[in-house]
Coordinates of C-alpha atoms in Angstrom, one line a residue:
M1 CA -14.9 13.0 51.4
V2 CA -14.2 13.8 47.7
S3 CA -10.7 11.8 48.0
N4 CA -12.6 8.8 49.4
V5 CA -15.3 8.9 46.6
C6 CA -12.4 9.1 44.0
G7 CA -10.6 6.3 45.7
L8 CA -13.6 4.1 45.7
M9 CA -14.4 4.7 41.8
L10 CA -10.7 3.8 41.1
I11 CA -11.0 0.7 43.0
L12 CA -14.3 -0.3 41.1
F13 CA -12.5 0.6 37.8
I14 CA -9.4 -1.6 38.6
D15 CA -11.7 -4.3 39.8
A16 CA -13.6 -4.2 36.4
V17 CA -10.3 -4.3 34.2
V18 CA -8.9 -7.3 36.6
S19 CA -12.4 -9.1 35.9
S20 CA -12.0 -8.5 32.2
V21 CA -8.4 -9.7 32.2
S22 CA -9.3 -12.9 34.2
A23 CA -12.0 -13.5 31.6
T24 CA -10.2 -13.1 28.4
G25 CA -6.6 -13.1 29.0
S26 CA -6.1 -9.6 28.2
T27 CA -7.7 -6.1 28.9
S28 CA -10.7 -5.4 26.6
I29 CA -10.8 -1.6 26.9
D30 CA -9.6 -0.2 23.5
S31 CA -7.2 -3.0 23.1
K32 CA -5.7 -4.5 20.0
K33 CA -4.0 -7.9 19.9
V34 CA -2.2 -9.9 17.5
F35 CA -3.0 -13.6 16.9
D36 CA 0.1 -15.2 15.4
V37 CA -0.7 -18.5 13.8
R38 CA 2.8 -19.7 14.7
S39 CA 1.7 -19.5 18.4
Y40 CA -1.0 -22.1 17.6
G41 CA 1.5 -24.4 16.1
A42 CA 1.5 -23.3 12.5
R43 CA 4.6 -23.9 10.4
G44 CA 5.5 -22.3 7.2
D45 CA 7.5 -25.2 5.7
G46 CA 4.9 -26.0 2.9
K47 CA 4.3 -29.3 4.2
T48 CA 2.7 -29.3 7.7
D49 CA -1.2 -29.1 7.7
N50 CA -2.1 -25.8 9.4
T51 CA -5.7 -26.1 9.2
M52 CA -6.1 -26.7 13.0
A53 CA -3.8 -23.8 13.9
F54 CA -5.4 -21.3 11.8
T55 CA -8.9 -22.4 13.0
K56 CA -7.6 -21.9 16.6
A57 CA -6.3 -18.6 15.9
W58 CA -9.4 -17.4 14.2
K59 CA -11.6 -18.7 17.1
D60 CA -9.6 -16.6 19.6
A61 CA -9.4 -13.6 17.4
C62 CA -13.1 -13.5 16.8
G63 CA -13.9 -13.9 20.4
W64 CA -11.5 -11.0 21.5
I65 CA -13.3 -7.7 22.5
G66 CA -11.2 -5.3 20.8
Y67 CA -9.2 -5.0 17.6
A68 CA -8.2 -8.5 16.7
R69 CA -5.6 -9.2 13.9
V70 CA -4.8 -12.9 12.7
Y71 CA -1.2 -12.7 11.5
V72 CA 0.3 -15.1 9.1
P73 CA 4.0 -14.4 8.7
F74 CA 6.3 -14.8 5.6
G75 CA 6.8 -18.6 4.7
T76 CA 4.7 -21.2 2.9
F77 CA 1.7 -22.5 5.0
Y78 CA -0.1 -25.5 3.8
L79 CA -3.7 -25.3 4.5
G80 CA -6.7 -27.5 4.0
A81 CA -10.2 -26.5 3.5
V82 CA -11.3 -24.1 6.3
T83 CA -14.2 -21.8 7.1
F84 CA -13.9 -18.7 9.3
T85 CA -17.2 -18.2 10.8
G86 CA -18.5 -15.1 12.6
P87 CA -20.0 -13.0 14.1
C88 CA -17.0 -11.7 15.7
K89 CA -17.0 -9.6 19.0
S90 CA -15.3 -6.6 17.2
R91 CA -13.7 -5.6 13.9
I92 CA -11.0 -8.2 12.8
S93 CA -8.2 -8.5 10.3
F94 CA -6.7 -11.4 8.7
I95 CA -3.1 -10.4 7.6
I96 CA -1.4 -12.6 5.2
K97 CA 2.4 -11.8 4.6
G98 CA 3.4 -15.3 3.4
T99 CA 1.9 -17.9 0.9
L100 CA -1.1 -20.1 1.8
L101 CA -0.8 -23.2 -0.3
A102 CA -3.9 -25.3 -1.1
P103 CA -4.0 -29.1 -1.4
K104 CA -3.3 -30.4 -4.9
D105 CA -6.1 -32.9 -4.8
P106 CA -9.4 -31.2 -5.2
N107 CA -11.2 -34.1 -3.5
S108 CA -9.5 -33.2 -0.2
I109 CA -11.4 -29.9 -0.2
K110 CA -14.8 -30.8 1.0
Q111 CA -16.6 -27.5 0.1
D112 CA -17.1 -25.3 -2.9
T113 CA -14.3 -22.8 -1.7
W114 CA -11.0 -23.6 -0.3
I115 CA -11.1 -20.5 2.4
I116 CA -14.2 -19.1 3.3
F117 CA -15.2 -16.1 5.6
R118 CA -18.8 -16.3 6.7
S119 CA -21.1 -14.0 8.6
V120 CA -18.2 -11.5 9.5
D121 CA -18.6 -7.7 9.7
Y122 CA -15.8 -5.2 9.7
L123 CA -13.4 -7.7 8.2
T124 CA -10.2 -6.7 6.4
V125 CA -8.2 -9.3 4.6
S126 CA -4.8 -7.9 3.3
G127 CA -1.1 -8.1 4.0
G128 CA 0.5 -8.5 0.4
G129 CA 0.5 -12.3 0.7
I130 CA -0.3 -15.0 -1.9
L131 CA -3.3 -17.6 -2.3
D132 CA -1.8 -20.5 -4.3
G133 CA -4.6 -22.8 -5.5
Q134 CA -2.3 -25.3 -7.1
G135 CA -4.9 -25.5 -9.8
S136 CA -2.8 -26.9 -12.6
Y137 CA -2.9 -30.3 -11.1
S138 CA -6.9 -30.1 -11.5
W139 CA -7.6 -28.2 -14.6
T140 CA -7.5 -31.5 -16.6
L141 CA -10.5 -32.6 -14.7
N142 CA -12.6 -29.7 -15.6
D143 CA -14.9 -30.4 -18.7
C144 CA -17.1 -27.3 -18.2
R145 CA -16.2 -26.3 -21.9
K146 CA -17.9 -29.5 -23.0
S147 CA -20.8 -29.6 -20.7
H148 CA -22.6 -27.2 -18.5
N149 CA -23.4 -29.9 -16.1
C150 CA -19.7 -30.3 -15.2
R151 CA -18.1 -30.8 -12.0
A152 CA -17.5 -27.7 -9.9
L153 CA -14.1 -27.5 -8.5
P154 CA -13.2 -25.5 -5.4
M155 CA -12.6 -21.7 -5.6
N156 CA -9.7 -20.0 -3.7
M157 CA -11.4 -17.8 -1.4
G158 CA -15.0 -16.8 -0.6
F159 CA -17.0 -14.2 1.4
Q160 CA -20.6 -15.2 2.5
F161 CA -22.8 -12.8 4.2
V162 CA -20.1 -10.4 5.0
K163 CA -20.8 -6.8 5.4
F164 CA -18.6 -3.4 5.8
S165 CA -15.5 -5.1 4.8
R166 CA -12.4 -5.0 2.5
L167 CA -10.1 -7.2 0.5
R168 CA -6.8 -5.4 -0.3
R169 CA -3.1 -6.2 -1.3
I170 CA -3.6 -9.8 -1.7
K171 CA -2.5 -12.0 -4.8
S172 CA -4.5 -15.2 -6.0
I173 CA -2.7 -17.6 -8.6
N174 CA -3.8 -20.6 -10.1
S175 CA -7.1 -21.4 -8.6
K176 CA -8.6 -24.7 -9.4
M177 CA -11.7 -23.0 -10.6
G178 CA -12.6 -19.3 -9.8
H179 CA -10.3 -17.0 -7.6
F180 CA -12.7 -15.0 -5.4
N181 CA -16.4 -15.7 -4.9
F182 CA -18.9 -13.2 -3.1
F183 CA -22.4 -14.1 -1.9
A184 CA -24.7 -11.9 -0.1
A185 CA -21.8 -9.4 0.5
Q186 CA -22.8 -5.7 1.3
H187 CA -20.7 -2.5 1.5
F188 CA -17.5 -4.5 0.6
T189 CA -14.4 -2.9 -1.4
I190 CA -11.8 -4.8 -3.1
S191 CA -8.8 -2.9 -4.1
R192 CA -5.1 -3.6 -5.0
V193 CA -5.6 -7.3 -5.7
T194 CA -3.8 -9.2 -8.4
I195 CA -5.3 -12.3 -9.9
T196 CA -3.2 -14.7 -12.3
A197 CA -4.0 -17.9 -14.1
P198 CA -3.0 -19.1 -17.5
G199 CA -5.3 -17.7 -20.4
D200 CA -6.2 -21.4 -21.3
S201 CA -7.0 -22.5 -17.5
P202 CA -10.7 -23.4 -17.6
N203 CA -13.2 -21.5 -15.4
T204 CA -10.7 -19.5 -13.5
D205 CA -13.1 -16.5 -13.0
G206 CA -11.2 -13.8 -11.3
I207 CA -14.0 -12.3 -9.1
K208 CA -17.5 -13.8 -9.0
I209 CA -20.5 -11.7 -7.4
G210 CA -23.9 -13.0 -6.6
L211 CA -26.7 -11.4 -4.6
S212 CA -24.6 -8.6 -3.4
N213 CA -24.9 -4.8 -3.1
H214 CA -22.9 -1.7 -2.6
M215 CA -19.5 -3.1 -3.7
K216 CA -16.7 -1.3 -5.1
I217 CA -13.7 -3.0 -7.2
H218 CA -10.7 -0.7 -8.1
D219 CA -7.1 -0.8 -8.9
V220 CA -6.9 -4.5 -9.6
D221 CA -5.1 -6.6 -12.1
I222 CA -6.7 -9.9 -13.4
G223 CA -5.5 -12.3 -16.0
T224 CA -7.3 -15.6 -16.2
G225 CA -8.8 -18.3 -18.3
D226 CA -12.6 -16.9 -17.9
D227 CA -14.3 -13.7 -16.9
C228 CA -12.1 -10.9 -15.1
I229 CA -15.2 -10.2 -13.2
A230 CA -18.5 -12.1 -13.4
I231 CA -21.7 -10.2 -12.2
L232 CA -24.3 -12.8 -11.5
S233 CA -27.9 -12.8 -10.3
G234 CA -29.1 -10.4 -7.8
N235 CA -26.5 -7.8 -7.7
T236 CA -27.3 -4.0 -7.3
D237 CA -25.0 -1.0 -6.9
L238 CA -21.7 -2.0 -7.9
E239 CA -18.8 0.3 -9.2
I240 CA -15.9 -1.2 -10.9
F241 CA -13.0 1.1 -11.9
N242 CA -9.3 1.2 -12.7
V243 CA -9.4 -2.6 -13.6
R244 CA -6.7 -4.1 -16.1
C245 CA -8.2 -7.1 -17.5
G246 CA -6.5 -9.7 -19.7
P247 CA -6.1 -12.4 -20.6
G248 CA -9.6 -13.4 -20.0
H249 CA -13.3 -13.0 -21.0
G250 CA -13.6 -9.5 -20.0
I251 CA -16.2 -8.0 -17.5
S252 CA -19.4 -10.0 -17.9
V253 CA -23.0 -9.6 -16.5
G254 CA -24.4 -13.2 -16.5
S255 CA -24.8 -15.6 -17.5
L256 CA -28.4 -15.0 -16.6
G257 CA -31.7 -16.8 -17.1
R258 CA -30.7 -20.2 -16.6
Y259 CA -32.4 -20.8 -13.4
T260 CA -35.9 -20.0 -12.3
N261 CA -35.0 -18.5 -9.0
E262 CA -32.8 -15.6 -10.3
K263 CA -33.0 -11.9 -9.3
S264 CA -32.7 -8.7 -11.4
V265 CA -29.3 -7.0 -11.8
Q266 CA -29.3 -3.2 -11.3
G267 CA -27.1 -0.1 -11.0
I268 CA -23.6 -1.3 -12.5
I269 CA -20.9 1.1 -13.3
V270 CA -17.8 0.1 -15.1
R271 CA -15.4 3.0 -15.8
D272 CA -11.8 3.9 -16.5
S273 CA -10.4 0.3 -17.3
I274 CA -8.3 -1.5 -19.8
F275 CA -8.8 -4.6 -21.7
N276 CA -5.9 -6.4 -23.2
G277 CA -6.3 -9.4 -25.4
T278 CA -9.5 -10.6 -23.8
S279 CA -12.2 -12.4 -25.8
D280 CA -14.7 -10.0 -24.7
G281 CA -14.7 -6.4 -23.3
V282 CA -17.9 -5.4 -21.6
R283 CA -20.6 -8.2 -22.2
I284 CA -24.2 -9.2 -20.9
K285 CA -25.2 -12.6 -21.6
T286 CA -28.5 -14.4 -21.1
W287 CA -29.7 -17.7 -22.2
A288 CA -32.1 -18.0 -25.1
S289 CA -34.7 -20.1 -23.3
S290 CA -34.6 -18.5 -20.0
G291 CA -37.0 -18.6 -16.8
P292 CA -39.3 -15.9 -15.5
R293 CA -38.7 -12.3 -16.5
N294 CA -36.1 -10.4 -14.9
V295 CA -34.5 -6.9 -15.4
V296 CA -31.1 -5.8 -16.3
S297 CA -31.0 -2.0 -15.9
N298 CA -29.1 1.1 -15.2
F299 CA -25.9 0.2 -16.4
R300 CA -23.1 2.6 -17.4
Y301 CA -19.8 1.8 -19.4
N302 CA -17.5 4.8 -19.4
N303 CA -14.0 5.4 -20.6
L304 CA -12.9 1.9 -21.5
Q305 CA -9.7 1.1 -23.7
M306 CA -9.9 -2.0 -25.8
I307 CA -6.7 -3.6 -27.1
N308 CA -7.0 -6.4 -29.5
V309 CA -10.3 -7.3 -27.9
G310 CA -12.4 -10.2 -29.6
N311 CA -15.9 -8.5 -28.8
P312 CA -15.4 -5.1 -27.3
I313 CA -19.0 -4.4 -26.7
N314 CA -21.4 -7.5 -26.6
I315 CA -25.0 -8.0 -25.4
D316 CA -25.7 -11.6 -26.2
Q317 CA -29.3 -12.8 -25.2
Q318 CA -28.7 -16.0 -27.3
Y319 CA -25.8 -17.1 -25.1
C320 CA -25.0 -20.8 -25.8
P321 CA -21.7 -22.0 -24.4
N322 CA -22.3 -25.7 -25.1
P323 CA -24.3 -26.2 -28.4
P324 CA -26.8 -27.3 -29.3
C325 CA -29.2 -25.2 -27.2
Y326 CA -32.9 -25.0 -27.4
S327 CA -33.4 -21.5 -29.0
K328 CA -37.1 -21.4 -30.2
V329 CA -37.9 -19.6 -26.9
A330 CA -36.5 -16.0 -26.8
S331 CA -34.8 -14.8 -23.6
Q332 CA -37.2 -13.4 -20.8
V333 CA -34.5 -11.1 -19.4
H334 CA -35.3 -7.6 -20.0
I335 CA -32.3 -5.4 -20.7
Q336 CA -32.9 -1.6 -20.4
D337 CA -31.1 1.8 -19.7
V338 CA -27.5 0.7 -20.8
K339 CA -25.2 3.4 -21.9
F340 CA -21.7 2.8 -23.8
N341 CA -19.8 6.1 -23.4
N342 CA -16.3 6.8 -24.8
I343 CA -15.1 3.4 -25.6
W344 CA -12.1 3.0 -27.8
G345 CA -9.4 0.9 -29.2
T346 CA -8.8 -2.2 -31.5
S347 CA -11.0 -5.1 -32.2
T348 CA -9.9 -8.4 -33.5
N349 CA -13.1 -9.3 -35.0
K350 CA -14.8 -7.3 -37.6
V351 CA -18.0 -7.0 -35.9
A352 CA -16.9 -4.8 -32.9
V353 CA -20.2 -3.9 -31.6
K354 CA -22.7 -6.8 -31.1
L355 CA -26.2 -5.9 -29.6
R356 CA -28.3 -9.2 -30.1
C357 CA -31.1 -8.8 -27.9
S358 CA -34.5 -10.8 -27.3
N359 CA -37.3 -10.4 -29.8
T360 CA -39.8 -10.9 -27.0
F361 CA -38.4 -8.2 -24.9
P362 CA -36.3 -6.0 -27.0
C363 CA -33.3 -4.1 -25.3
K364 CA -34.6 -0.5 -24.4
D365 CA -32.9 2.8 -24.0
V366 CA -29.6 1.6 -25.1
E367 CA -27.2 4.6 -25.8
L368 CA -23.9 4.5 -27.8
I369 CA -21.9 7.7 -27.1
D370 CA -18.4 8.3 -28.8
I371 CA -17.5 4.9 -29.9
N372 CA -14.1 4.5 -31.7
L373 CA -13.3 1.0 -32.4
V374 CA -10.9 0.1 -35.2
H375 CA -10.5 -3.5 -36.9
S376 CA -7.6 -4.0 -39.4
G377 CA -7.9 -7.2 -41.4
P378 CA -8.5 -8.5 -44.9
D379 CA -12.2 -8.6 -44.2
G380 CA -12.4 -4.9 -44.2
P381 CA -13.1 -2.2 -41.4
A382 CA -15.1 -2.6 -38.2
T383 CA -18.8 -3.2 -38.3
A384 CA -21.8 -3.0 -35.9
L385 CA -24.5 -5.7 -35.4
C386 CA -28.1 -5.0 -33.8
E387 CA -31.0 -7.3 -33.3
H388 CA -34.2 -6.2 -31.4
V389 CA -32.4 -2.9 -30.1
I390 CA -34.4 0.4 -29.2
G391 CA -32.1 3.3 -28.3
W392 CA -30.0 5.9 -30.1
A393 CA -26.3 7.0 -30.8
R394 CA -24.5 10.4 -30.8
G395 CA -21.0 11.8 -30.8
K396 CA -18.3 10.2 -32.8
M397 CA -19.3 6.6 -34.0
S398 CA -16.8 4.1 -35.5
P399 CA -18.2 1.7 -36.5
A400 CA -21.3 3.3 -37.7
S401 CA -24.1 2.9 -35.4
C402 CA -26.7 -0.2 -36.2
I403 CA -29.3 1.4 -33.8
R404 CA -32.1 3.0 -35.7

């Protein structure tokens, strides 16, 4: 009797597995499967348009019940604009070993980002491969340094509404505009990523983040023509550490206050990082004539080295990249609870610490601790500048604190 029952259970189990195989093509019980883009017709010759092959590989992998891995082998794979959309059935990896090559002509990319991952949870993008945006063919079209109403060129890779995911061991070079863009990401970790573009390439931000929370960025090398990391509206709980930044514009919060629907930015940690040859070190920038009041609060900048940095510590609430700007109305962005601790090195400008805050909403609870910034030049030693700042300073202080 017992053997008959066991036999019946075994038959039912086999039946279930067979049904799963016939439905999906492979067993779905604790299964792993690699979806090699070459099996879908992709060719790594640097010429063939592989957009359809990549899209088909993603669709099958995303629908797989088990651990799916899209695999891009060594080679140069030309790829048009593509969006990889979820939700997927299970966790999924996108493994890039070779080089993904963007179209030279930005007009052929009919979206704001060349490669997009959207609405995917438990995603890993890794493999040690390269994203080549071929931006040098487009940078002459970018006039954002002359006009803030400039044309937006496509970024290299974007993550939209992605949760519990990772980007690691990927190199992005020569983006047409920014390299990596994150919007509404949650619980996302970026590590061992290298980002490279010439120091004079326009608006090639390394990592841009908006409306995201609980992100970690660490052990990354970023050298670009704009911000190494740009923290935009609506971000909370970001931790950034072990970053090597330069060339570029440093790690910036903002710019904020230009648009009426922006959100507050809170809970940012930047620590244990090196800035080398950047125009700025750590910077908070808000437009002078900003919209409704928002709050920038609970920021911690700890253990940062500055090597020949233009503005090592910079709060600028009169941000105006394209003068003239309307500056009769003070910034409505309220900056509070910001600590700069153990920041040292060399400043290429005489004013090494700039804290220019709003006269309507002065910066509050700004603390300087153990600052040692040196300037060597005919204009004399380093100095500090404060406007509308409420806070205090303690420990070693060079230049002398301007907070009273």
